[in-house]
XYZ file of C-alpha atoms in Angstrom:
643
model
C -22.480 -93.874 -7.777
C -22.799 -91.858 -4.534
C -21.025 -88.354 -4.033
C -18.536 -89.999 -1.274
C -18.330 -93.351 0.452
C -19.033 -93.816 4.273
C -15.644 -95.555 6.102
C -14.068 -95.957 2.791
C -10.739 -96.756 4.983
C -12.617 -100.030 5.419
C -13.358 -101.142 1.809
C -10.838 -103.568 0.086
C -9.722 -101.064 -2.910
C -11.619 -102.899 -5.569
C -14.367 -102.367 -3.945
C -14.124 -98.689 -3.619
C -13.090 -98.352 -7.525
C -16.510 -100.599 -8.155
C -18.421 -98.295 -6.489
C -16.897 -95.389 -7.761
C -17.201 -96.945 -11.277
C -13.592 -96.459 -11.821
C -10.139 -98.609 -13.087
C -6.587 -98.606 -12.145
C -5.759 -97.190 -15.338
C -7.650 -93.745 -14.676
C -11.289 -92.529 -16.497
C -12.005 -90.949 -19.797
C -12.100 -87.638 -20.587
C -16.173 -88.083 -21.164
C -16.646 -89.610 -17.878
C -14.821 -87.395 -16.416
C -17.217 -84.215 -18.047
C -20.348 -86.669 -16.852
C -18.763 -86.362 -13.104
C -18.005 -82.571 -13.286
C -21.535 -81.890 -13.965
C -22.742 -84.042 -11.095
C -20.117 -83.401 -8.548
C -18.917 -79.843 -9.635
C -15.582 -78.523 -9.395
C -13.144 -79.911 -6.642
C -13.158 -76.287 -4.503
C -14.339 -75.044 -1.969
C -17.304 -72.813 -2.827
C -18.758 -69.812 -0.974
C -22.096 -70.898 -1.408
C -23.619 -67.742 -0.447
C -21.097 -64.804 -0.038
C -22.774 -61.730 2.368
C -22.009 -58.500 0.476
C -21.051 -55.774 2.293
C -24.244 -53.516 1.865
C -25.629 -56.935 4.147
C -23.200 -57.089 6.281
C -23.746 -53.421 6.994
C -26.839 -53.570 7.918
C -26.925 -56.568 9.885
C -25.063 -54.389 12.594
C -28.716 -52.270 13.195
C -30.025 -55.695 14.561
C -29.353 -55.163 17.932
C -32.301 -54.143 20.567
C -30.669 -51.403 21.745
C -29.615 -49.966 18.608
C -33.481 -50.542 17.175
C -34.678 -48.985 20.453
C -32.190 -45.856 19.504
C -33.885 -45.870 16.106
C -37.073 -45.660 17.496
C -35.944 -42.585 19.588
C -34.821 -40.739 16.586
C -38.265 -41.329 14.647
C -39.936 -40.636 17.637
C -37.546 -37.077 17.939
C -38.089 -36.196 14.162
C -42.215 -36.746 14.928
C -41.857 -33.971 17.789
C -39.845 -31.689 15.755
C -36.729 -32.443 17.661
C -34.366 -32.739 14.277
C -30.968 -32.310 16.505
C -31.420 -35.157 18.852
C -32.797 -36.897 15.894
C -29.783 -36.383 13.971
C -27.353 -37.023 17.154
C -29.045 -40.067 17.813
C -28.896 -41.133 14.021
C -25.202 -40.244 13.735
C -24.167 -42.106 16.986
C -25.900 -45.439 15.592
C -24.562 -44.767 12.491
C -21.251 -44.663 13.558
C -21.271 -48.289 16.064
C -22.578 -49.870 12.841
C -19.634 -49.008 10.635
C -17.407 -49.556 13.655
C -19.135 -52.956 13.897
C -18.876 -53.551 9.725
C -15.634 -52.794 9.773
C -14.188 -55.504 12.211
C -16.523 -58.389 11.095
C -15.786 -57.422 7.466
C -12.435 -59.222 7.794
C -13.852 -62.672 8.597
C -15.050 -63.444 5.248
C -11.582 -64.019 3.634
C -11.445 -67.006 5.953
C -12.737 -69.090 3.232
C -10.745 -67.736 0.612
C -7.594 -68.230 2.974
C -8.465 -71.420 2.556
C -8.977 -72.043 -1.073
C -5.799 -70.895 -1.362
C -3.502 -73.927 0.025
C -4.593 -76.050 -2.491
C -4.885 -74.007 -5.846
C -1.938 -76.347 -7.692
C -1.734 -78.883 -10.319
C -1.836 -82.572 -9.705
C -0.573 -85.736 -11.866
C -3.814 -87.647 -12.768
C -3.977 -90.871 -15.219
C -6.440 -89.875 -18.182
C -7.421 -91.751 -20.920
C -4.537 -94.477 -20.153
C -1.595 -91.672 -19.568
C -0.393 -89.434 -17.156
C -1.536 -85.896 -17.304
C -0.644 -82.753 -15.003
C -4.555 -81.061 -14.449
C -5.615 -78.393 -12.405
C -6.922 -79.401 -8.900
C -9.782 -77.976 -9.822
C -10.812 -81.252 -12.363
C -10.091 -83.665 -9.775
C -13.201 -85.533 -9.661
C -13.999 -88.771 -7.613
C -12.914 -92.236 -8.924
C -9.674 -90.429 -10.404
C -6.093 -92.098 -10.021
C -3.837 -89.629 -8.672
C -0.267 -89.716 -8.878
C 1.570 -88.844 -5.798
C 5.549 -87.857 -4.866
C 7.137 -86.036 -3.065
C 6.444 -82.163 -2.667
C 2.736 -82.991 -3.950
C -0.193 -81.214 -2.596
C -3.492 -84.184 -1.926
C -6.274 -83.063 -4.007
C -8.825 -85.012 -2.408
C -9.995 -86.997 0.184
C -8.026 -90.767 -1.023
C -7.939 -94.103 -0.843
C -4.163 -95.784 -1.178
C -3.678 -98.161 -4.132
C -0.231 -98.717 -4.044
C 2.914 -97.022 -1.889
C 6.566 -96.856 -1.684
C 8.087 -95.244 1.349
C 5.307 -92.741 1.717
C 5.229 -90.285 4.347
C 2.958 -87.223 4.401
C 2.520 -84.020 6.847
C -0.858 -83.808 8.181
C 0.008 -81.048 11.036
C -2.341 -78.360 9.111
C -5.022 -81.153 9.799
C -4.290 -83.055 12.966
C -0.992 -81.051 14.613
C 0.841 -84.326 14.637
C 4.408 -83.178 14.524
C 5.924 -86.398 12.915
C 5.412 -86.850 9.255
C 2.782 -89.820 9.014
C 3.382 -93.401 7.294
C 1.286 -94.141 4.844
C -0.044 -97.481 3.039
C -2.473 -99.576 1.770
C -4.552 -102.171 3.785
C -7.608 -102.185 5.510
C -8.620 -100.296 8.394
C -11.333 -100.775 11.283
C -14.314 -98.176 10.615
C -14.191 -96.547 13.986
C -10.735 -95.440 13.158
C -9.826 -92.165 14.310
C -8.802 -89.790 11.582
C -5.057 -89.340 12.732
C -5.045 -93.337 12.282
C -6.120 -93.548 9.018
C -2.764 -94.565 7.865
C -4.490 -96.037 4.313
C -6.193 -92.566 3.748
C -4.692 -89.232 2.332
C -6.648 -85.953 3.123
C -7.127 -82.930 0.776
C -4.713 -79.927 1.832
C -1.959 -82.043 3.265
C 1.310 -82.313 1.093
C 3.782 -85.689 0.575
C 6.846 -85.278 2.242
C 8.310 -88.601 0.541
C 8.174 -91.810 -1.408
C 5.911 -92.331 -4.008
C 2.032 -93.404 -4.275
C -1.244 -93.764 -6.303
C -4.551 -93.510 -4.926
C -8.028 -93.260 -5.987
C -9.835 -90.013 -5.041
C -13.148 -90.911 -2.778
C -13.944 -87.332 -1.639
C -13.952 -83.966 -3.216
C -14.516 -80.426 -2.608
C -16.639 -80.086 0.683
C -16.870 -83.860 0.993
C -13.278 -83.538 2.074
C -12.496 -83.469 5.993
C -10.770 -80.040 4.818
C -14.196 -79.071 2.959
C -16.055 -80.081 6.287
C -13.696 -77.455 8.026
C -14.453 -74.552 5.734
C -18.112 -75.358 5.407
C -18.237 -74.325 9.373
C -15.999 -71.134 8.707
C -19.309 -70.106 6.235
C -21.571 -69.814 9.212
C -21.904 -66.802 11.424
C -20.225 -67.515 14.548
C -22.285 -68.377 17.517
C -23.288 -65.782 19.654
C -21.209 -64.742 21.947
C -21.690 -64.219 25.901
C -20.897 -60.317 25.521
C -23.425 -60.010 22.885
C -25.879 -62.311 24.834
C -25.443 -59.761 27.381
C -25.942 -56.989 25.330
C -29.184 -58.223 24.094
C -30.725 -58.868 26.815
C -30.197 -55.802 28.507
C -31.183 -53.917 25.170
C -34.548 -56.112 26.368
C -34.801 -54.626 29.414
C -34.611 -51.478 28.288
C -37.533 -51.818 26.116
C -39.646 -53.764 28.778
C -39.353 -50.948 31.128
C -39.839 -48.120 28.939
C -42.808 -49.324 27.164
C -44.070 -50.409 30.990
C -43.226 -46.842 31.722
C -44.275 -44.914 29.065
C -47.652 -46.893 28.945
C -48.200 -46.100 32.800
C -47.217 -42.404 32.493
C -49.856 -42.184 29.382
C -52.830 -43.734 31.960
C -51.675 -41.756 34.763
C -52.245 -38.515 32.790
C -55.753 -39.364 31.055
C -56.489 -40.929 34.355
C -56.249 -37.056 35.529
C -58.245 -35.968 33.011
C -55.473 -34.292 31.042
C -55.489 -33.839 27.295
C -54.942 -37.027 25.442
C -52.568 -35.692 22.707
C -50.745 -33.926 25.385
C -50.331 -36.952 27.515
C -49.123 -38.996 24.372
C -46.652 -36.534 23.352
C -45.219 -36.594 26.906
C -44.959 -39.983 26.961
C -43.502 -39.849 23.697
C -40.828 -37.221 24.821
C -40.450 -39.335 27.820
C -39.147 -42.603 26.239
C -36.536 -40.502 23.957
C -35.186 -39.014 27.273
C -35.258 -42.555 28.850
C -33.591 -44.145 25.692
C -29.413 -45.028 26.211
C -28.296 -42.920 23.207
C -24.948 -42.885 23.820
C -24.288 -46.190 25.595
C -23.456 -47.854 21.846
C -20.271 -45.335 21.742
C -19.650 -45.886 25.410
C -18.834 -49.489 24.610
C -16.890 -49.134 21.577
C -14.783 -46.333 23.136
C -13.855 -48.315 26.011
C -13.522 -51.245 24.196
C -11.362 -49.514 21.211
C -8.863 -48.243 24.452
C -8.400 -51.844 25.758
C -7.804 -53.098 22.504
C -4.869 -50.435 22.430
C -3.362 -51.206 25.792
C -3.278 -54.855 24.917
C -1.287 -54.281 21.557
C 1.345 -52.364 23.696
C 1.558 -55.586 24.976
C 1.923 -57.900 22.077
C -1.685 -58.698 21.869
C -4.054 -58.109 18.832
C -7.063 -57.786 19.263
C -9.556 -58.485 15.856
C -13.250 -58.334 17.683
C -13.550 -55.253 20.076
C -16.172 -57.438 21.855
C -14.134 -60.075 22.727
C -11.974 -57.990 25.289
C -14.905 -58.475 27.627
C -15.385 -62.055 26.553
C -11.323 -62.349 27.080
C -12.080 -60.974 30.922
C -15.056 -63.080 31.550
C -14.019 -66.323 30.507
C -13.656 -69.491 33.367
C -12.722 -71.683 30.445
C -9.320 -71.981 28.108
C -8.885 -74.998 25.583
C -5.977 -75.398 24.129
C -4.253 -77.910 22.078
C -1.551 -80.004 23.610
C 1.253 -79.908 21.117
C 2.802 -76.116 20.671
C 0.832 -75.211 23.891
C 1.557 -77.029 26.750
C 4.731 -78.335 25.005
C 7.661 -77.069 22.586
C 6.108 -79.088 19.829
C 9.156 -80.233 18.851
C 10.737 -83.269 19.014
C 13.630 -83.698 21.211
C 16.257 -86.042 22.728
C 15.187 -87.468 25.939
C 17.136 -90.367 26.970
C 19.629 -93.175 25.262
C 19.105 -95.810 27.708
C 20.523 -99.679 27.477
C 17.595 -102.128 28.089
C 18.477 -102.395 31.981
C 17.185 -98.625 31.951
C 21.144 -97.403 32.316
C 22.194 -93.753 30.566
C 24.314 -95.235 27.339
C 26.462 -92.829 26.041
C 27.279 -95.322 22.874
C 23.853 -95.912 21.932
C 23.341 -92.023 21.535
C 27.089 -92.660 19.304
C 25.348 -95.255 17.072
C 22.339 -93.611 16.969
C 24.301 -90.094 15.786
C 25.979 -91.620 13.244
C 22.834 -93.303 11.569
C 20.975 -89.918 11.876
C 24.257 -87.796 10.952
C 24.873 -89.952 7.230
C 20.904 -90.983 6.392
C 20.462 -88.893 3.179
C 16.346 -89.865 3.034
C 13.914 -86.977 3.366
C 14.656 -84.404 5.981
C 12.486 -85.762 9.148
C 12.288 -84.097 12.534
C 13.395 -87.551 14.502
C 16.836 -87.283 12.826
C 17.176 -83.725 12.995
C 16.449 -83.724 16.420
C 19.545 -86.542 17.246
C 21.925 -84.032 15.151
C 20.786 -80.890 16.935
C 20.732 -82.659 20.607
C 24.887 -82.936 20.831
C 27.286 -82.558 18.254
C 29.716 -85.108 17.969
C 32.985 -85.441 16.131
C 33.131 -88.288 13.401
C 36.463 -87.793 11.929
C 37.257 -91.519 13.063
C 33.948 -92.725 11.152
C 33.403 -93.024 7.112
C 30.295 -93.643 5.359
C 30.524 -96.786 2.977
C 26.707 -97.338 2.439
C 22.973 -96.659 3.426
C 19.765 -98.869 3.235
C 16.507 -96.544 3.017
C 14.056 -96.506 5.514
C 11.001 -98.560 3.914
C 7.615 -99.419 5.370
C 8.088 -103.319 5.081
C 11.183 -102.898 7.330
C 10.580 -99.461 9.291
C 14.327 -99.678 9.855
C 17.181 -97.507 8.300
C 20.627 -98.297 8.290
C 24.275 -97.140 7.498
C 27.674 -99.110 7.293
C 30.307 -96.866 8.106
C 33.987 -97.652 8.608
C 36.326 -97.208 11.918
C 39.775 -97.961 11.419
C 39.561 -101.624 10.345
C 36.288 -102.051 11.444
C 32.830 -102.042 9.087
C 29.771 -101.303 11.433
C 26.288 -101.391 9.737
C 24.086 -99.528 12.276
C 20.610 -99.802 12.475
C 17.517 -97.872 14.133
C 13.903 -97.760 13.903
C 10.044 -99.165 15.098
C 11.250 -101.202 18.176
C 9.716 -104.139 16.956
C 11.246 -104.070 13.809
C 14.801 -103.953 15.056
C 14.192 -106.703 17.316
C 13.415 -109.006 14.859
C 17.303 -108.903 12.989
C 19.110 -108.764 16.461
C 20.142 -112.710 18.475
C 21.965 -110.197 20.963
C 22.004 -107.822 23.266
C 24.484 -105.451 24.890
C 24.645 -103.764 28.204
C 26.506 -100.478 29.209
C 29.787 -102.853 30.549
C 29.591 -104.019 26.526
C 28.852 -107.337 28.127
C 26.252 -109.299 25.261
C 23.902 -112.033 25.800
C 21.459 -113.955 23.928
C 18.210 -111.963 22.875
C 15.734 -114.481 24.156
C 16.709 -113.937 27.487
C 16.607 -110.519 28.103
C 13.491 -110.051 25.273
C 10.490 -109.801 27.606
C 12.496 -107.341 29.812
C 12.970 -105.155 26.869
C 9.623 -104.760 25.883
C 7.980 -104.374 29.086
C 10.821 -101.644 29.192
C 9.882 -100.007 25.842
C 5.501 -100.246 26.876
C 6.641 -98.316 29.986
C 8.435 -95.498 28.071
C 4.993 -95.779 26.165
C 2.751 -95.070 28.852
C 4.794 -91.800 29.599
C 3.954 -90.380 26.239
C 7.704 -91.100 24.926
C 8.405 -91.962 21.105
C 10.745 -95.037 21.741
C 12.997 -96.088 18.742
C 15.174 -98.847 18.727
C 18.876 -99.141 17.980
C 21.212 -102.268 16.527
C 24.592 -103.063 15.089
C 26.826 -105.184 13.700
C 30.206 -105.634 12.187
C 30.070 -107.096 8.748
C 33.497 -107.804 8.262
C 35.180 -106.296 4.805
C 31.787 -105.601 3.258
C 31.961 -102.526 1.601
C 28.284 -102.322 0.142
C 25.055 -103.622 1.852
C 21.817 -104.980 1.515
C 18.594 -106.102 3.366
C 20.175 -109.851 3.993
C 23.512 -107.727 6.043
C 20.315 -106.977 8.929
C 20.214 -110.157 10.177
C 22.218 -111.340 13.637
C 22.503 -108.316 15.244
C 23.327 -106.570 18.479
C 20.533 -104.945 20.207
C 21.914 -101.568 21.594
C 19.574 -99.934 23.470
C 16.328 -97.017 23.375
C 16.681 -93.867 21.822
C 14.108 -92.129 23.802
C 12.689 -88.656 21.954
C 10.372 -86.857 23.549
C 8.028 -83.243 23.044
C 8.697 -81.390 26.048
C 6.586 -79.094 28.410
C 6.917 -75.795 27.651
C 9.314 -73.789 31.058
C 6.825 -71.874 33.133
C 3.570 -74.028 31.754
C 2.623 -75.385 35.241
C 2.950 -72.108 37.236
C 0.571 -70.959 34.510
C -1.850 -73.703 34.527
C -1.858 -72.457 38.573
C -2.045 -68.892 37.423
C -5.084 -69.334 35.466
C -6.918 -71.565 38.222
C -6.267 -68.635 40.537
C -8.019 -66.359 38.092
C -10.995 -68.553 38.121
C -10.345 -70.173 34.744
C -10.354 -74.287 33.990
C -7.792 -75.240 31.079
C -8.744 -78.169 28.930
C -6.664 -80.092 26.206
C -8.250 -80.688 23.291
C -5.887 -82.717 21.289
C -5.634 -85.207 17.895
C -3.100 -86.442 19.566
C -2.253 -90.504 20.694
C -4.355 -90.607 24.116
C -1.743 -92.059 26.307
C 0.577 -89.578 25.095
C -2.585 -86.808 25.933
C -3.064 -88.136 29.057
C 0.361 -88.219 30.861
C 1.649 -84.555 29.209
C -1.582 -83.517 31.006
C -0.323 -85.693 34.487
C 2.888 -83.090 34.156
C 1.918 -79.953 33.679
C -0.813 -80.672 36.827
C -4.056 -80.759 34.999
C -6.388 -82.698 37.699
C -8.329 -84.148 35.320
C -9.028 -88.380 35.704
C -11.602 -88.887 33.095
C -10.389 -88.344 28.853
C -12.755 -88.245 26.293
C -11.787 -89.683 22.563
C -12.692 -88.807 19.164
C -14.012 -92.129 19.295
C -16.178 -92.011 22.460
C -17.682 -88.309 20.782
C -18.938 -90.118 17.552
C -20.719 -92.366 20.540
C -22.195 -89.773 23.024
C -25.329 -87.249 21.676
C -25.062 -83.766 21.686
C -27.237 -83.569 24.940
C -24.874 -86.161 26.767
C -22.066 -84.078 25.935
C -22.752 -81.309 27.512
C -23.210 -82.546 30.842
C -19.756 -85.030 30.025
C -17.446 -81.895 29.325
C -17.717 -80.277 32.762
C -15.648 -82.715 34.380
C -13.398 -83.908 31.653
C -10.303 -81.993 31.614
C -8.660 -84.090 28.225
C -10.145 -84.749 25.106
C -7.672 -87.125 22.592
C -7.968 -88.168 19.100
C -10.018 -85.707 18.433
C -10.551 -85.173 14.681
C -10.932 -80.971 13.903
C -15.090 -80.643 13.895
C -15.242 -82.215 16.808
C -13.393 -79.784 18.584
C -16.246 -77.182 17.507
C -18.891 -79.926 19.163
C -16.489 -79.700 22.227
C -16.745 -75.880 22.286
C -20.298 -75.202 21.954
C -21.024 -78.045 24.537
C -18.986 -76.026 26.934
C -20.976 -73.273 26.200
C -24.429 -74.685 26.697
C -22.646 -75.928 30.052
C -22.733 -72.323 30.927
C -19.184 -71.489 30.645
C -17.363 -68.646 29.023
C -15.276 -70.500 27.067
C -11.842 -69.695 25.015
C -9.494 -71.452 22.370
C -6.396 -70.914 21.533
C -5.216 -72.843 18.304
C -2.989 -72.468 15.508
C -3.698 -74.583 12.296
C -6.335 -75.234 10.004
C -7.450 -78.109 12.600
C -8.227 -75.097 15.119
C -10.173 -72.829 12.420
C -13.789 -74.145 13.318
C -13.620 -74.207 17.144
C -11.774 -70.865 17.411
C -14.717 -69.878 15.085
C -17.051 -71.026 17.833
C -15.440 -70.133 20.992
C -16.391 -66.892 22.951
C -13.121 -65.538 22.195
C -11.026 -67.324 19.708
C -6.826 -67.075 20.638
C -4.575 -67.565 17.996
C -0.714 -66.401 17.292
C 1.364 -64.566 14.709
C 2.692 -67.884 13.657
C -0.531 -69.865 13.248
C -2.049 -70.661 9.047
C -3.825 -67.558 7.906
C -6.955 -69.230 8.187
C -6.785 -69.537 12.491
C -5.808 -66.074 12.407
C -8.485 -64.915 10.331
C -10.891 -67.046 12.451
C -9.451 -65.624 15.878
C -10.680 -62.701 17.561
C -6.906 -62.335 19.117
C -3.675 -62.607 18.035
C -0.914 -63.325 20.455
C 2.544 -62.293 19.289
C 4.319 -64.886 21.345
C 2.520 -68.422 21.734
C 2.399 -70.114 25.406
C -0.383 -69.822 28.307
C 1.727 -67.422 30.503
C 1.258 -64.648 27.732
C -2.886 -66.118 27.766
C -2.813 -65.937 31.908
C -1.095 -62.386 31.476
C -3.584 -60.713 29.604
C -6.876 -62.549 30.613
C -5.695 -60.846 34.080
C -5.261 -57.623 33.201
C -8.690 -57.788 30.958
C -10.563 -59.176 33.850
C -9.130 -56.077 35.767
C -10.421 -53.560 33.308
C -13.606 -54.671 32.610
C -16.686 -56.373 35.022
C -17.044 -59.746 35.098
C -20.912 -61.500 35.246
């Protein structure tokens, strides 16, 4: 048995528990000892934690502060113990300024370890048992509802009206459906609707599933194994070191000439050495090291009188420097939220009674709280004193419908929305705005032509039915059959006011955004038409898995929107941009983000965001949108030079 299975999403599930060597009914407790000593325990480990004597001394690495060093040995040798000791002191005191702010990034890991320290409701030795996450091992049988925390990466057996939130992982605002079946291999992570990932949580409906992947086999493990690695040098500290170069090519090339000049002249040759000597400590930057931190330490403090926290000093000059911003789409350049856009009849008319229908479906569903329903009740409020609820049918993943019979006077409507599709299959009629109906058939093609449109603009389209079932009182599945077709309820995550004039703001400051999103591509694509990103070209998680690292970075300097992309592959994005030559910044918020605000030259994230992008970011904003983003990069690219 292999530690994980490649495109396991694509195995029939008896073949996954062959391979894994493991049964419906759950392993033994002596298999699962055999497993713990192969696979270890399900966590993420810190392989190989820097202590902080380490990560102290790792500051003194820098040619400028070794050049410094060699000035104070060289001071101490001509019996100049003050500038020894000044010199000493000054270094001294840029290292601990240095420990102390890269001290902080170490907890990332931890941060992490910490969402998913709970139980889970595994079948042992033929029975349920409640076992720390820790003794999850692959070929296990978890047992999922809702509230549950996934402890590994799974594979679905079974399902009944599963939904889980995988925003932590892919920012998808909607609550995913979940369910067994087989999947193409090339699917994209945020379409692996058979799969459950470690660290996201079941919001409702019930499940079992095998576990495939563990610890930092997990996509989540994958995340934190990059959050282990130093982050990639930065453009400020590129700079750095190679001027601390410089220095030390000239003043050995001086120092060496002044030394021939004098025996050249016949002077002494321990005098000429020991003026050289004297020479280089005079020529030697001694307090350029403070110099930087100072002024770096006093833009970090104007910035936090305006909201902005800054983590790295270096990344001020990073923040001022940089001609590149990727963001994520959803929280960004929109609300990330879902809202009410339109409640349309299928001729593409404003229907104020499908928005009625569709309120009262939304207003008396008792399911699990969902942002699509929440979103109809927040959008208007209307009054339903006229209306009583008799009944409700679930929402369920064989139907993808929900609906309610309430009564109106003498009147029983059972009112139905959901997947377009699905809705269309229990109506024979349809209804425009005049309440004229027709037959189905003939006004079919229209409405689906209608609803790919709606899809092409990056709208969630849901459909909406009725009926009256006479004096029915109570319902079931056989009542949706012959009904009305309504209309579209049209929802919608909109642009964030102001986002455009920043998008302009930033291009006048020299900088390129890019959207780097999980999200659907069409949806990607025309959010980025809107807020005026030029842009023709968008990548896909799917095309990255296709293109080589040295393809890349050539493809990202004219693509301007990345979709579907799964969360390492944002870090590939990022350090592409950088070998493009760019300066480049992120601004994220989730545990999706972590990695490529890990990589980026100056990592953005907000008060709001998972502890683990904040503790990955080298600044916090204290209000999330570009304009704050444009604001500051402006005023940091005022204060400090620019390459």
């Amino acid at each position: 048995m292999t530690k994980s299975l490649t495109a396991f999403w694509n195995c029939p599930a008896a073949a996954v528990l062959q391979q894994l060597e493991a049964s419906p009914q759950g392993l033994t407790s002596a298999e699962v000892q055999r497993r713990l000593a192969q696979f270890g325990l399900n966590r993420i480990k810190d392989k190989r934690k820097t202590d902080a004597f380490t990560l102290f001394i790792a500051q003194f690495k820098s040619p400028i502060i070794l050049i410094l060093l060699f000035a104070a040995v060289l001071s101490l040798f001509l019996s100049d113990t003050t500038d020894a000791a000044i010199i000493v002191m000054i270094v001294f005191i840029s290292g601990l300024l240095g420990f102390w702010q890269e001290k902080g990034a170490a907890d990332a890991v931890e941060k992490l370890l910490a969402v998913v320290q709970v139980r889970a409701a595994v079948l042992r030795d033929g029975r349920e048992q409640e076992l720390p996450v820790e003794e999850i091992v692959p070929g296990d049988i978890v047992v999922l509802n809702a509230g549950d925390v996934i402890p590994g990466d799974c594979l679905i057996l079974e399902s009944k009206d599963l939904f889980v939130d995988e925003a932590t992982l892919t920012g998808e605002t909607y609550p995913v459906e979940k369910l067994a079946g087989l999947l193409p291999s090339g699917t994209v992570l945020s379409e692996r609707r058979n799969t459950l990932f470690m660290g996201t949580h079941v919001v409702s409906g019930t499940a079992q599933a095998v576990v495939v992947c563990t610890s930092e086999a997990t996509e989540f493990g994958k995340v934190a194994a990059r959050l282990k690695l130093r982050p990639p040098e930065t453009e400020f500290e590129r700079g750095v070191r190679r001027f601390g170069y410089l220095l030390m090519e000239i003043t050995l090339v001086l120092v060496m000439a002044i030394f021939a000049i004098n025996v050249y002249f016949a002077r002494p040759v321990l005098e000429a050495f020991l003026f050289s000597l004297a020479l280089a400590v005079g020529l030697t930057p001694q307090l350029l090291p403070a110099i930087i931190a100072i002024n770096l330490a006093h833009g970090a403090k104007r910035m936090a009188l305006e909201k902005v926290i800054v983590k790295r000093l270096s990344s001020i000059e990073n923040f001022g420097s940089m001609n590149v911003l990727c963001c994520d789409k959803t929280g960004t350049l929109t609300e990330g939220l879902v809202r009410v856009y339109a409640c349309e009849d299928f001729e593409g008319r404003e229907s104020a009674k499908v928005f009625l229908y569709a309120y009262l479906n939304a207003f008396y569903e008792t399911g699990f709280t969902n942002p699509i329903d929440e979103a109809i009740r927040g959008h208007r409020q209307i009054d339903l004193s006229a209306y009583q609820k008799l009944d409700e049918i679930p929402y369920d993943f064989v139907r993808k419908r929900l609906s309610v019979l309430v009564r109106q006077q003498s009147r029983h409507l059972l009112v139905t929305k959901g997947a377009l599709a699905n809705v269309l299959a229990v109506c024979s009629q349809a209804e425009i705005a005049d309440g004229t109906v027709m037959e189905l058939a003939s006004v079919e093609q229209q409405i689906r032509r209608r609803f790919e449109e709606f899809g092409n603009r990056g709208f969630r389209t849901l459909g909406v039915a009725y009926r009256d079932v006479g004096a029915d009182t109570l319902i079931t599945k056989e009542h949706e059959a012959g009904m009305i077709f309504l209309g579209f309820l049209v929802l919608c995550d909109p642009e964030k006011a102001g986002v455009v004039d920043a998008i302009r703001a930033l291009r006048d400051l020299g900088v390129a955004l890019k959207v780097i999103s999980g999200d659907n591509q069409r949806v990607a694509a025309y959010v980025s038409r809107e807020v005026g990103l030029a842009g023709k070209d968008i990548l896909t998680g799917g095309d990255l898995r296709e293109v080589g690292d040295a393809a890349l970075v050539n493809l990202v300097r004219d693509v301007d929107v990345f979709a579907e992309v799964e969360p390492n592959q944002k870090e590939r994005i990022i350090l592409a941009l950088k070998k493009s030559g760019f300066v480049v910044g992120y601004m994220g918020d989730g545990i999706n983000d972590a990695s490529a605000l890990h990589a980026a030259d100056v990592g953005i994230s907000v008060d709001s965001a998972v502890d683990v992008a904040k503790e990955a970011a080298d600044i916090v904003l204290l209000e999330k949108n570009l304009k704050s983003s444009c604001r500051e990069c402006k005023r940091a690219g005022q204060r400090l030079p620019t390459r």
